[in-house]
Coordinates of C-alpha atoms in Angstrom, one line a residue:
X1388 CA 0.0 0.0 0.0
X1389 CA 2.8 2.4 1.0
X1390 CA 4.7 1.6 -2.1
X1391 CA 1.6 2.2 -4.2
X1392 CA 1.2 5.7 -2.7
X1393 CA 4.9 6.4 -3.5
X1394 CA 4.3 5.4 -7.1
X1395 CA 1.5 7.9 -7.3
X1396 CA 4.0 10.7 -6.7
X1397 CA 4.9 12.8 -9.8
X1398 CA 8.2 12.1 -11.4
X1399 CA 11.2 13.7 -9.7
X1400 CA 10.0 13.3 -6.1
X1401 CA 11.7 10.0 -5.6
X1402 CA 14.8 10.5 -7.8
X1403 CA 16.9 13.1 -9.6
X1404 CA 18.3 16.3 -8.2
X1405 CA 16.3 19.5 -8.3
X1406 CA 18.1 22.8 -8.3
X1407 CA 17.0 23.4 -4.7
X1408 CA 18.8 20.2 -3.6
X1409 CA 22.3 21.3 -4.8
X1410 CA 23.2 23.6 -1.8
X1411 CA 22.1 20.7 0.5
X1412 CA 24.5 18.4 -1.3
X1413 CA 27.3 20.9 -0.9
X1414 CA 26.6 21.0 2.9
X1415 CA 26.7 17.2 3.0
X1416 CA 30.0 17.0 1.2
X1417 CA 31.6 19.7 3.3
X1418 CA 30.4 18.2 6.6
X1419 CA 31.5 14.7 5.5
X1420 CA 34.9 16.0 4.6
X1421 CA 35.3 17.8 7.9
X1422 CA 34.4 14.7 9.9
X1423 CA 36.7 12.6 7.8
X1424 CA 39.6 15.0 8.4
X1425 CA 39.0 15.1 12.2
X1426 CA 38.6 11.4 12.4
X1427 CA 41.7 10.7 10.3
X1428 CA 44.2 13.3 11.2
X1429 CA 43.5 14.0 14.9
X1430 CA 44.5 12.1 18.0
X1431 CA 41.0 12.2 19.6
X1432 CA 40.5 9.0 21.4
X1433 CA 36.7 8.9 20.7
X1434 CA 34.3 7.6 18.0
X1435 CA 34.4 10.7 15.9
X1436 CA 32.8 8.7 13.0
X1437 CA 29.5 8.7 14.9
X1438 CA 29.2 12.3 13.7
X1439 CA 28.4 10.9 10.2
X1440 CA 24.9 10.5 11.7
X1441 CA 24.5 14.2 11.3
X1442 CA 25.4 13.9 7.6
X1443 CA 22.6 11.3 7.2
X1444 CA 20.1 13.5 9.1
X1445 CA 20.9 16.4 6.7
X1446 CA 20.6 14.0 3.7
X1447 CA 17.3 12.6 4.9
X1448 CA 15.8 16.1 5.2
X1449 CA 16.3 16.9 1.5
X1450 CA 17.6 14.0 -0.6
X1451 CA 15.5 11.2 -2.1
X1452 CA 15.8 7.6 -1.1
X1453 CA 18.7 6.7 -3.5
X1454 CA 20.6 9.8 -2.4
X1455 CA 20.3 8.9 1.3
X1456 CA 21.5 5.3 0.6
X1457 CA 24.4 6.7 -1.4
X1458 CA 25.4 9.1 1.5
X1459 CA 25.1 6.2 4.0
X1460 CA 27.4 4.1 1.9
X1461 CA 29.8 7.0 1.6
X1462 CA 29.8 7.5 5.3
X1463 CA 30.5 3.8 6.0
X1464 CA 33.3 3.9 3.4
X1465 CA 34.9 7.0 4.9
X1466 CA 34.8 5.4 8.4
X1467 CA 36.6 2.3 7.0
X1468 CA 39.1 4.4 5.2
X1469 CA 39.8 6.6 8.3
X1470 CA 40.2 3.5 10.5
X1471 CA 42.6 1.9 7.9
X1472 CA 44.7 5.0 7.7
X1473 CA 45.0 5.3 11.4
X1474 CA 45.4 1.7 12.6
X1475 CA 46.2 -0.4 9.6
X1476 CA 45.9 -4.1 10.4
X1477 CA 46.4 -3.5 14.1
X1478 CA 43.5 -4.9 16.1
X1479 CA 43.7 -2.6 19.0
X1480 CA 40.6 -3.4 21.1
X1481 CA 39.6 0.2 22.0
X1482 CA 40.0 1.5 18.4
X1483 CA 38.2 -1.6 17.0
X1484 CA 35.4 -1.0 19.4
X1485 CA 35.1 2.6 18.4
X1486 CA 35.2 1.6 14.8
X1487 CA 32.4 -1.0 15.2
X1488 CA 30.3 1.5 17.3
X1489 CA 30.7 4.1 14.6
X1490 CA 29.6 1.7 11.9
X1491 CA 26.6 0.6 14.0
X1492 CA 25.6 4.3 14.6
X1493 CA 25.9 5.1 10.9
X1494 CA 23.9 2.0 9.9
X1495 CA 21.1 2.6 12.5
X1496 CA 20.9 6.2 11.5
X1497 CA 20.7 5.3 7.8
X1498 CA 17.9 2.8 8.5
X1499 CA 15.9 5.3 10.6
X1500 CA 16.4 8.1 8.0
X1501 CA 15.2 5.8 5.2
X1502 CA 12.2 4.8 7.3
X1503 CA 11.4 8.4 8.1
X1504 CA 11.8 9.4 4.5
X1505 CA 9.4 6.6 3.4
X1506 CA 6.9 7.8 6.0
X1507 CA 7.2 11.4 4.8
X1508 CA 6.7 10.2 1.2
X1509 CA 3.6 8.3 2.2
X1510 CA 2.2 11.3 3.9
X1511 CA 2.9 13.5 0.9
X1512 CA 1.2 10.9 -1.3
X1513 CA -1.8 10.8 1.0
X1514 CA -1.9 14.6 1.1
X1515 CA -1.7 14.6 -2.7
X1516 CA -4.6 12.2 -3.0
X1517 CA -6.6 14.3 -0.6
X1518 CA -5.7 17.3 -2.6
X1519 CA -6.8 15.9 -6.0
X1520 CA -10.1 14.5 -4.9
X1521 CA -13.2 16.4 -6.0
X1522 CA -14.7 16.4 -2.5
X1523 CA -14.0 19.2 -0.1
X1524 CA -11.7 17.8 2.7
X1525 CA -11.1 19.9 5.8
X1526 CA -9.1 19.2 8.8
X1527 CA -9.8 21.4 11.8
X1528 CA -8.9 21.3 15.5
X1529 CA -11.4 21.2 18.3
X1530 CA -11.6 25.0 18.3
X1531 CA -12.9 24.8 14.7
X1532 CA -9.7 26.4 13.3
X1533 CA -8.9 25.0 9.8
X1534 CA -5.6 23.0 9.7
X1535 CA -6.0 21.6 6.2
X1536 CA -8.0 22.8 3.2
X1537 CA -7.7 20.8 0.0
X1538 CA -8.2 21.9 -3.6
X1539 CA -11.6 20.3 -3.7
X1540 CA -12.6 22.7 -0.9
X1541 CA -11.1 25.6 -2.8
X1542 CA -13.1 24.7 -6.0
X1543 CA -16.3 24.1 -4.1
X1544 CA -16.3 27.2 -1.9
X1545 CA -14.0 29.6 -3.8
X1546 CA -11.8 30.3 -0.8
X1547 CA -8.0 29.6 -1.3
X1548 CA -6.4 27.6 1.5
X1549 CA -4.0 30.4 2.4
X1550 CA -7.0 32.6 3.4
X1551 CA -8.9 30.0 5.2
X1552 CA -6.2 28.3 7.4
X1553 CA -6.7 29.1 11.1
X1554 CA -10.3 30.4 10.6
X1555 CA -13.6 28.9 11.5
X1556 CA -14.9 28.0 8.1
X1557 CA -18.5 27.2 9.3
X1558 CA -18.8 30.7 10.5
X1559 CA -17.3 32.0 7.3
X1560 CA -19.5 29.9 5.1
X1561 CA -22.7 30.5 7.1
X1562 CA -23.3 26.8 7.5
X1563 CA -26.9 25.9 8.4
X1564 CA -27.2 22.6 10.2
X1565 CA -30.2 20.2 10.4
X1566 CA -29.9 20.4 14.2
X1567 CA -28.3 22.8 16.7
X1568 CA -24.5 22.9 16.6
X1569 CA -24.3 21.8 20.2
X1570 CA -26.4 18.7 19.4
X1571 CA -24.1 17.9 16.4
X1572 CA -21.0 18.3 18.5
X1573 CA -22.4 16.1 21.3
X1574 CA -23.2 13.4 18.7
X1575 CA -19.7 13.6 17.3
X1576 CA -18.1 13.3 20.7
X1577 CA -20.4 10.4 21.6
X1578 CA -20.3 8.4 18.4
X1579 CA -17.0 9.5 17.0
X1580 CA -18.6 10.4 13.7
X1581 CA -21.5 12.5 12.3
X1582 CA -23.1 13.0 8.9
X1583 CA -25.9 15.1 7.5
X1584 CA -26.9 17.7 5.0
X1585 CA -25.6 21.3 5.3
X1586 CA -26.5 24.5 3.5
X1587 CA -23.5 26.8 2.9
X1588 CA -22.6 29.9 1.1
X1589 CA -19.9 30.1 -1.6
X1590 CA -17.6 33.0 -1.7
X1591 CA -19.8 34.4 -4.6
X1592 CA -22.9 34.2 -2.3
X1593 CA -24.4 31.2 -4.1
X1594 CA -26.0 28.6 -1.8
X1595 CA -24.8 25.0 -2.0
X1596 CA -26.1 21.9 -0.3
X1597 CA -23.4 19.4 0.8
X1598 CA -23.4 15.9 2.3
X1599 CA -21.1 16.4 5.2
X1600 CA -19.3 13.5 7.1
X1601 CA -17.3 14.2 10.2
X1602 CA -14.7 11.8 11.7
X1603 CA -13.3 12.5 15.2
X1604 CA -9.5 12.2 15.5
X1605 CA -8.0 11.3 19.0
X1606 CA -4.4 11.6 20.3
X1607 CA -2.5 8.7 22.0
X1608 CA -4.3 9.3 25.2
X1609 CA -7.7 9.1 23.6
X1610 CA -8.5 12.8 23.9
X1611 CA -10.3 14.6 21.0
X1612 CA -7.6 16.2 18.9
X1613 CA -9.0 17.1 15.5
X1614 CA -12.0 16.7 13.2
X1615 CA -11.7 15.4 9.6
X1616 CA -14.6 16.7 7.6
X1617 CA -15.5 15.6 4.1
X1618 CA -18.2 17.6 2.1
X1619 CA -19.7 16.4 -1.2
X1620 CA -21.7 18.9 -3.3
X1621 CA -25.2 17.4 -3.7
X1622 CA -27.0 20.7 -4.7
X1623 CA -28.0 19.3 -8.1
X1624 CA -29.1 16.0 -6.5
X1625 CA -31.1 17.6 -3.8
X1626 CA -32.7 20.0 -6.4
X1627 CA -33.6 17.0 -8.5
X1628 CA -34.9 15.1 -5.5
X1629 CA -37.0 18.1 -4.4
X1630 CA -38.4 18.5 -7.9
X1631 CA -39.1 14.8 -8.1
X1632 CA -40.8 15.0 -4.7
X1633 CA -42.8 18.0 -5.8
X1634 CA -43.8 16.3 -9.0
X1635 CA -44.8 13.2 -7.1
X1636 CA -46.8 15.2 -4.7
X1637 CA -48.5 17.1 -7.5
X1638 CA -49.4 14.0 -9.3
X1639 CA -50.5 12.3 -6.1
X1640 CA -52.8 15.3 -5.4
X1641 CA -54.2 15.0 -8.9
X1642 CA -54.6 11.3 -8.5
X1643 CA -56.5 11.7 -5.2
X1644 CA -58.6 14.7 -6.1
X1645 CA -59.7 13.8 -9.6
X1646 CA -63.5 13.6 -10.0
X1647 CA -62.9 10.4 -11.9
X1648 CA -62.1 7.2 -10.0
X1649 CA -58.6 5.8 -10.7
X1650 CA -58.0 2.1 -10.1
X1651 CA -54.7 0.4 -10.4
X1652 CA -54.7 -3.3 -11.4
X1653 CA -52.3 -6.2 -11.7
X1654 CA -53.1 -8.0 -15.0
X1655 CA -50.0 -10.2 -15.2
X1656 CA -51.9 -13.4 -14.2
X1657 CA -54.4 -12.7 -17.0
X1658 CA -51.6 -12.3 -19.6
X1659 CA -50.2 -15.6 -18.4
X1660 CA -53.6 -17.4 -18.7
X1661 CA -54.1 -16.1 -22.2
X1662 CA -50.6 -17.1 -23.3
X1663 CA -51.3 -20.6 -21.9
X1664 CA -54.5 -20.8 -24.0
X1665 CA -52.5 -19.8 -27.1
X1666 CA -49.9 -22.4 -26.3
X1667 CA -52.6 -25.1 -26.0
X1668 CA -53.7 -24.3 -29.6
X1669 CA -56.6 -21.9 -29.1
X1670 CA -56.7 -19.7 -32.2
X1671 CA -60.2 -18.2 -32.1
X1672 CA -60.2 -16.3 -28.8
X1673 CA -63.6 -14.7 -29.4
X1674 CA -65.3 -18.1 -29.8
X1675 CA -63.4 -19.7 -26.9
X1676 CA -64.4 -17.0 -24.5
X1677 CA -68.0 -17.1 -25.7
X1678 CA -68.1 -20.9 -25.2
X1679 CA -66.2 -20.9 -21.8
X1680 CA -67.7 -18.3 -19.5
X1681 CA -66.0 -20.2 -16.6
X1682 CA -62.6 -19.2 -17.9
X1683 CA -63.7 -15.5 -18.0
X1684 CA -65.0 -15.7 -14.4
X1685 CA -61.7 -17.4 -13.3
X1686 CA -59.5 -14.8 -15.0
X1687 CA -61.6 -12.0 -13.5
X1688 CA -60.8 -13.4 -10.1
X1689 CA -57.1 -13.2 -11.0
X1690 CA -57.1 -9.4 -11.4
X1691 CA -56.0 -7.7 -8.2
X1692 CA -56.8 -4.1 -7.4
X1693 CA -53.5 -2.6 -6.0
X1694 CA -54.5 1.0 -5.5
X1695 CA -57.4 3.4 -5.8
X1696 CA -58.0 7.1 -5.3
X1697 CA -60.4 8.9 -3.0
X1698 CA -63.0 9.3 -5.7
X1699 CA -63.2 5.5 -6.2
X1700 CA -63.6 5.0 -2.5
X1701 CA -66.6 7.4 -2.4
X1702 CA -68.0 5.9 -5.6
X1703 CA -68.4 2.5 -4.0
X1704 CA -69.0 3.6 -0.5
X1705 CA -65.7 2.2 1.0
X1706 CA -64.3 4.2 4.0
X1707 CA -60.6 3.5 3.4
X1708 CA -58.1 1.8 1.0
X1709 CA -57.4 -1.0 3.4
X1710 CA -61.0 -2.1 3.2
X1711 CA -61.2 -1.8 -0.5
X1712 CA -61.9 -4.9 -2.6
X1713 CA -58.8 -6.9 -3.3
X1714 CA -59.9 -8.5 -6.6
X1715 CA -61.9 -7.4 -9.6
X1716 CA -64.5 -10.1 -9.1
X1717 CA -65.4 -8.7 -5.7
X1718 CA -67.3 -5.8 -7.3
X1719 CA -67.9 -6.9 -10.9
X1720 CA -71.0 -9.0 -11.2
X1721 CA -70.9 -12.5 -12.6
X1722 CA -73.3 -11.4 -15.4
X1723 CA -70.9 -8.8 -16.6
X1724 CA -70.0 -9.0 -20.3
X1725 CA -67.4 -6.3 -20.5
X1726 CA -64.5 -8.3 -19.0
X1727 CA -64.6 -10.8 -21.9
X1728 CA -64.0 -7.9 -24.3
X1729 CA -61.2 -6.7 -22.1
X1730 CA -59.5 -10.1 -22.4
X1731 CA -59.8 -9.8 -26.2
X1732 CA -58.1 -6.3 -26.1
X1733 CA -55.2 -7.7 -24.0
X1734 CA -54.8 -10.8 -26.2
X1735 CA -54.8 -8.7 -29.4
X1736 CA -52.5 -6.1 -28.0
X1737 CA -54.9 -3.1 -28.2
X1738 CA -53.4 0.0 -26.6
X1739 CA -56.7 0.8 -24.7
X1740 CA -60.0 -0.6 -23.7
X1741 CA -63.2 1.4 -23.1
X1742 CA -66.5 0.0 -22.1
X1743 CA -69.6 0.5 -20.0
X1744 CA -70.2 -1.7 -17.0
X1745 CA -72.1 -2.0 -13.7
X1746 CA -70.4 -2.4 -10.3
X1747 CA -71.6 -3.5 -7.0
X1748 CA -71.0 -1.0 -4.2
X1749 CA -70.1 -1.9 -0.6
X1750 CA -73.8 -1.5 0.3
X1751 CA -74.9 -3.8 -2.4
X1752 CA -76.3 -1.2 -4.8
X1753 CA -75.5 -0.9 -8.5
X1754 CA -73.2 1.8 -9.9
X1755 CA -73.2 2.4 -13.7
X1756 CA -69.7 3.3 -14.9
X1757 CA -67.6 3.9 -18.0
X1758 CA -64.2 2.4 -17.6
X1759 CA -61.1 3.1 -19.7
X1760 CA -57.9 1.0 -19.4
X1761 CA -54.6 1.9 -21.1
X1762 CA -52.2 -1.0 -21.8
X1763 CA -48.5 -0.5 -22.4
X1764 CA -47.0 -1.7 -25.7
X1765 CA -45.4 -5.2 -25.8
X1766 CA -47.4 -6.4 -22.8
X1767 CA -44.9 -4.9 -20.4
X1768 CA -45.9 -3.1 -17.2
X1769 CA -49.1 -5.1 -16.7
X1770 CA -48.6 -5.0 -12.9
X1771 CA -49.7 -1.4 -12.8
X1772 CA -52.5 -0.9 -15.2
X1773 CA -54.5 2.2 -14.3
X1774 CA -58.1 2.5 -15.2
X1775 CA -60.3 5.6 -15.3
X1776 CA -63.7 4.9 -13.9
X1777 CA -66.5 7.5 -14.5
X1778 CA -69.7 7.2 -12.5
X1779 CA -72.6 7.7 -14.9
X1780 CA -75.4 6.5 -12.6
X1781 CA -76.8 9.9 -12.2
X1782 CA -76.4 10.6 -15.9
X1783 CA -78.2 7.5 -16.9
X1784 CA -81.0 8.3 -14.4
X1785 CA -81.3 11.8 -15.9
X1786 CA -81.3 10.3 -19.4
X1787 CA -84.1 8.0 -18.4
X1788 CA -86.0 10.9 -16.9
X1789 CA -85.3 13.0 -20.0
X1790 CA -86.5 10.3 -22.3
X1791 CA -89.7 10.0 -20.2
X1792 CA -90.1 13.8 -20.3
X1793 CA -89.5 13.8 -24.1
X1794 CA -92.2 11.2 -24.6
X1795 CA -94.5 13.2 -22.5
X1796 CA -93.6 16.4 -24.4
X1797 CA -94.2 14.6 -27.7
X1798 CA -97.6 13.5 -26.5
X1799 CA -98.4 17.0 -25.2
X1800 CA -97.2 18.5 -28.5
X1801 CA -99.4 16.2 -30.5
X1802 CA -102.4 17.1 -28.3
X1803 CA -101.6 20.9 -28.7
X1804 CA -101.2 20.4 -32.4
X1805 CA -104.5 18.7 -32.6
X1806 CA -106.1 21.5 -30.6
X1807 CA -104.5 24.2 -32.8
X1808 CA -105.6 22.3 -36.0
X1809 CA -109.1 22.0 -34.7
X1810 CA -109.2 25.7 -33.7
X1811 CA -107.8 26.7 -37.1
X1812 CA -110.3 24.6 -39.0
X1813 CA -113.1 25.9 -36.7
X1814 CA -112.0 29.5 -37.3
X1815 CA -111.7 29.1 -41.1
X1816 CA -115.0 27.2 -41.5
X1817 CA -116.9 29.7 -39.4
X1818 CA -117.3 32.2 -42.2
X1819 CA -118.7 29.7 -44.8
X1820 CA -121.1 28.3 -42.1
X1821 CA -122.3 31.8 -41.4
X1822 CA -122.8 32.4 -45.1
X1823 CA -124.8 29.1 -45.4
X1824 CA -126.9 30.1 -42.5
X1825 CA -127.6 33.6 -43.9
X1826 CA -128.4 32.2 -47.4
X1827 CA -130.6 29.5 -46.0
X1828 CA -132.6 32.1 -43.9
X1829 CA -133.0 34.2 -47.1
X1830 CA -134.3 31.2 -49.1
X1831 CA -136.8 30.4 -46.3
X1832 CA -138.1 33.9 -46.3
X1833 CA -138.5 33.9 -50.1
X1834 CA -140.4 30.7 -49.9
X1835 CA -142.6 31.9 -47.1
X1836 CA -144.1 34.7 -49.1
X1837 CA -147.5 34.4 -50.8
X1838 CA -146.9 33.7 -53.5
X1839 CA -143.4 32.4 -53.0
X1840 CA -140.5 34.1 -54.8
X1841 CA -139.1 31.0 -56.5
X1842 CA -136.4 32.8 -58.4
X1843 CA -135.0 34.5 -55.4
X1844 CA -135.2 31.3 -53.3
X1845 CA -133.4 29.5 -56.1
X1846 CA -130.6 32.1 -56.1
X1847 CA -130.3 31.9 -52.3
X1848 CA -130.1 28.1 -52.4
X1849 CA -127.4 28.3 -55.1
X1850 CA -125.5 30.6 -52.8
X1851 CA -125.9 28.0 -50.0
X1852 CA -124.3 25.4 -52.3
X1853 CA -121.5 27.7 -53.2
X1854 CA -120.8 28.6 -49.6
X1855 CA -120.9 24.9 -48.6
X1856 CA -118.4 24.0 -51.4
X1857 CA -116.1 26.8 -50.3
X1858 CA -116.3 25.7 -46.7
X1859 CA -115.2 22.1 -47.7
X1860 CA -112.4 23.5 -49.7
X1861 CA -111.3 25.7 -46.9
X1862 CA -111.2 22.7 -44.5
X1863 CA -109.2 20.6 -46.9
X1864 CA -106.7 23.4 -47.8
X1865 CA -106.1 24.4 -44.1
X1866 CA -105.4 20.8 -43.2
X1867 CA -102.9 20.6 -46.0
X1868 CA -101.3 23.9 -45.0
X1869 CA -100.9 22.9 -41.3
X1870 CA -99.5 19.5 -42.4
X1871 CA -96.8 21.5 -44.4
X1872 CA -98.0 20.0 -47.7
X1873 CA -97.2 21.9 -50.9
X1874 CA -100.1 24.2 -51.9
X1875 CA -101.9 23.6 -55.2
X1876 CA -100.4 26.1 -57.6
X1877 CA -102.5 27.6 -60.5
X1878 CA -102.4 30.8 -62.4
X1879 CA -104.6 33.4 -60.7
X1880 CA -105.7 36.9 -61.7
X1881 CA -105.2 38.9 -58.5
X1882 CA -108.0 41.4 -59.3
X1883 CA -110.6 38.6 -59.9
X1884 CA -109.4 36.8 -56.8
X1885 CA -110.1 39.9 -54.6
X1886 CA -113.5 40.5 -56.2
X1887 CA -114.6 36.9 -55.6
X1888 CA -113.4 37.0 -52.0
X1889 CA -115.3 40.1 -51.3
X1890 CA -118.4 38.7 -53.0
X1891 CA -118.5 35.9 -50.5
X1892 CA -118.7 38.3 -47.5
X1893 CA -120.7 41.0 -49.2
X1894 CA -123.7 40.4 -46.9
X1895 CA -121.5 40.9 -43.8
X1896 CA -120.1 44.1 -45.3
X1897 CA -123.6 45.5 -46.1
X1898 CA -125.1 44.5 -42.7
X1899 CA -122.2 46.3 -40.9
X1900 CA -122.7 49.5 -42.8
X1901 CA -119.2 49.4 -44.1
X1902 CA -118.1 51.0 -47.4
X1903 CA -115.9 48.8 -49.5
X1904 CA -113.4 50.5 -51.9
X1905 CA -111.4 48.4 -54.4
X1906 CA -108.4 49.9 -56.2
X1907 CA -107.2 47.0 -58.3
X1908 CA -104.5 47.1 -60.9
X1909 CA -105.5 45.0 -63.9
X1910 CA -103.4 42.1 -65.3
X1911 CA -101.5 41.2 -62.1
X1912 CA -101.1 37.4 -62.3
X1913 CA -100.1 35.1 -59.4
X1914 CA -99.4 31.4 -59.2
X1915 CA -100.7 29.7 -56.1
X1916 CA -103.6 28.1 -54.3
X1917 CA -106.8 30.0 -55.1
X1918 CA -108.8 28.8 -52.1
X1919 CA -106.1 29.6 -49.6
X1920 CA -105.4 33.0 -51.0
X1921 CA -109.1 33.8 -51.2
X1922 CA -109.5 32.8 -47.6
X1923 CA -106.6 35.0 -46.7
X1924 CA -108.3 38.0 -48.2
X1925 CA -111.6 37.0 -46.4
X1926 CA -109.8 36.8 -43.1
X1927 CA -108.1 40.2 -43.5
X1928 CA -111.4 41.8 -44.5
X1929 CA -113.3 40.1 -41.6
X1930 CA -110.7 41.2 -39.1
X1931 CA -111.1 44.8 -40.4
X1932 CA -114.9 44.5 -40.0
X1933 CA -114.6 43.3 -36.4
X1934 CA -112.0 46.0 -35.6
X1935 CA -114.4 48.8 -36.7
X1936 CA -117.3 47.7 -34.4
X1937 CA -116.8 50.7 -32.2
X1938 CA -116.5 53.0 -35.2
X1939 CA -119.8 54.9 -36.2
X1940 CA -121.4 53.1 -39.2
X1941 CA -121.1 56.2 -41.5
X1942 CA -117.3 56.2 -40.9
X1943 CA -116.6 52.5 -41.5
X1944 CA -114.5 51.9 -44.6
X1945 CA -112.3 49.2 -46.0
X1946 CA -109.9 50.0 -48.9
X1947 CA -108.2 47.2 -50.7
X1948 CA -105.5 48.1 -53.1
X1949 CA -103.4 45.9 -55.4
X1950 CA -100.4 46.9 -57.5
X1951 CA -97.0 45.8 -58.7
X1952 CA -94.0 47.2 -56.8
X1953 CA -90.4 46.0 -56.8
X1954 CA -91.2 42.9 -58.9
X1955 CA -93.8 41.8 -56.5
X1956 CA -97.6 42.0 -56.1
X1957 CA -98.6 44.1 -53.2
X1958 CA -102.0 43.8 -51.5
X1959 CA -102.9 46.5 -49.0
X1960 CA -106.0 46.2 -46.7
X1961 CA -106.8 49.3 -44.8
X1962 CA -109.6 50.1 -42.4
X1963 CA -110.7 53.1 -40.3
X1964 CA -110.8 51.3 -37.0
X1965 CA -108.6 52.1 -33.9
X1966 CA -105.5 50.4 -35.5
X1967 CA -102.8 48.3 -33.7
X1968 CA -101.5 49.3 -30.3
X1969 CA -97.7 49.5 -30.1
X1970 CA -97.5 46.5 -27.7
X1971 CA -99.6 44.4 -30.0
X1972 CA -97.7 44.8 -33.2
X1973 CA -95.0 42.3 -32.3
X1974 CA -97.5 39.6 -31.4
X1975 CA -100.3 40.3 -33.9
X1976 CA -99.4 37.2 -36.0
X1977 CA -98.9 34.8 -33.0
X1978 CA -101.3 31.9 -32.7
X1979 CA -104.2 32.5 -30.3
X1980 CA -103.2 36.1 -29.7
X1981 CA -106.3 38.4 -29.7
X1982 CA -107.5 41.6 -28.2
X1983 CA -111.2 40.7 -28.4
X1984 CA -112.9 38.6 -25.7
X1985 CA -114.8 36.5 -28.2
X1986 CA -111.8 36.2 -30.6
X1987 CA -109.7 33.1 -31.2
X1988 CA -106.5 34.9 -32.4
X1989 CA -106.0 32.6 -35.4
X1990 CA -106.9 34.8 -38.4
X1991 CA -103.6 36.5 -38.9
X1992 CA -101.7 33.4 -37.7
X1993 CA -103.2 31.2 -40.4
X1994 CA -102.9 34.1 -42.9
X1995 CA -99.2 34.2 -42.3
X1996 CA -98.9 30.5 -42.8
X1997 CA -100.7 30.9 -46.2
X1998 CA -98.4 33.8 -47.2
X1999 CA -95.2 31.9 -46.2
X2000 CA -96.4 28.8 -48.1
X2001 CA -96.5 31.1 -51.2
X2002 CA -93.0 32.4 -50.5
X2003 CA -94.4 35.9 -49.6
X2004 CA -94.3 38.3 -46.8
X2005 CA -97.0 39.8 -44.5
X2006 CA -96.7 42.7 -42.1
X2007 CA -98.2 45.7 -40.5
X2008 CA -97.9 49.0 -42.4
X2009 CA -98.1 52.6 -41.3
X2010 CA -101.4 54.2 -42.6
X2011 CA -101.5 57.8 -43.6
X2012 CA -104.4 58.4 -41.2
X2013 CA -106.3 56.5 -38.5
X2014 CA -106.9 52.8 -38.7
X2015 CA -104.9 49.7 -39.5
X2016 CA -102.9 48.7 -42.6
X2017 CA -101.9 45.1 -43.5
X2018 CA -99.5 44.7 -46.3
X2019 CA -99.1 41.4 -48.2
X2020 CA -96.4 40.8 -50.8
X2021 CA -96.5 37.8 -53.1
X2022 CA -94.3 36.8 -56.0
X2023 CA -95.6 37.4 -59.5
X2024 CA -96.3 34.4 -61.7
X2025 CA -93.4 33.4 -63.9
X2026 CA -94.4 33.1 -67.5
X2027 CA -93.8 29.6 -68.8
X2028 CA -92.2 29.3 -72.2
X2029 CA -94.6 28.4 -75.0

């Protein structure tokens, strides 16, 4: 070991003369020559050659191992030469004894010098190793004064050793201990060592985290003498560990607080069971699972639930994870069909599996869920398959209730539609029925005369037939209109249409004392349903008659104007009644909206449907004077090529 440490020294420290060694060699040579002269040419009756030990001590303080050995050999040779020159072959006991004593002293001194040199070289090698290590190594006395400060410490803290020796480096670096300094010192004295994490400040002010290890050094009497401290920079490691811990905490928080239940399963036994089936020659897994439900049930019992989040616990009414079901079969009913599809997904290597299922809660109730499993590629990592479980029990209950409400709404809509249809037909047929009644009364009066007025009665009966036919056509056309059937298009002369419509209600106009004025442009042709358009005009005129009930008879007037404007036929129906109130204009065309107590509110509503069916527009205009103005715009008839 010591030899290995010496070999680690750089070249030149164990051989060769450096320039700084030359003065020391000169001293050695001068001292050796002086001792040789005294020993050889003086009459001193003493072992002067023992003084060569001084030469070896000087050589050991500066020369390498080979130099010390050479000096030792030279000292022995000089001792022998001096003895030979002084005594020759005479074996004088006292001189021989001094000679042997001198040789022994020189030899022992040489051995001790070489041993001391080897020890110093080992210490230097050890110091060099401590100096080249990347860790910060500090040796301090019991008063915390630094005795040794290696290059690793210089690199870590930025303080050179020359400025730190003799100072308390913990005070200089602002060390923050995990426990009070007194407690750390007590643990060091009690156990002989201590380790922990410290936060310290570099010379630049940057904070570093180090893993510090202290070793107590004792003297020969066992008293604490020094502390060897080794500090390893773990700033990056601790930052990474803190980031990892924060990330794990963040994902743990997400895992536990998600509104979706998260289950972790171990599917490894399932994979093994499926591989065993394949090894036994099963090729059609779909068919095998359908024919062997017992295998599906058995593999379901193999799946173990290893972890769940808080949402899953609440979902199934389990108070804690320790009490959660340990296997999938504990909460998945035997009648479940989704697990067989899950086995197919695993066997065929699908990346994910999504299905609806029903679970059993801890209280025995059923929980409807949607489960999604993600499988890693290659069938690896099946020991931690995480599944997202969404509770859709409430959603399904709401869907059922919504479906029931939708069915009820459909039924109500049908009833309302039937009511609206009945009311519309009743409204539209009311006018033909009134005309039939009036014409029948007239015919009866003509026949009751003496003698009977047969011609007038015949005319009245013909009017009854005309009104009855018109009433039937109105009912048929209104039903088609409300059923959104296409109207029966024919070429219509607008002026003739208006005159025929007013003829049908001429009796009502005359009896109300209303003056009818027609301003009709000739030759305006439309294409549409004659009966519906005729009934539209009758409704507009009837509404005008009813609106003028509070108007004095001499002031009642209906003016119907037709003209072509902007490529369209315009029909204007104006009366001298009170007109529309501002709050009524927006709702005038709504079904069942009316301002009269005996009104049904369907005249304008059905009229709008007729106009829209003919791709036209209807609205309320602004008359020049008092009264109301209804404007109808209809497309002109397109002339077909001959």
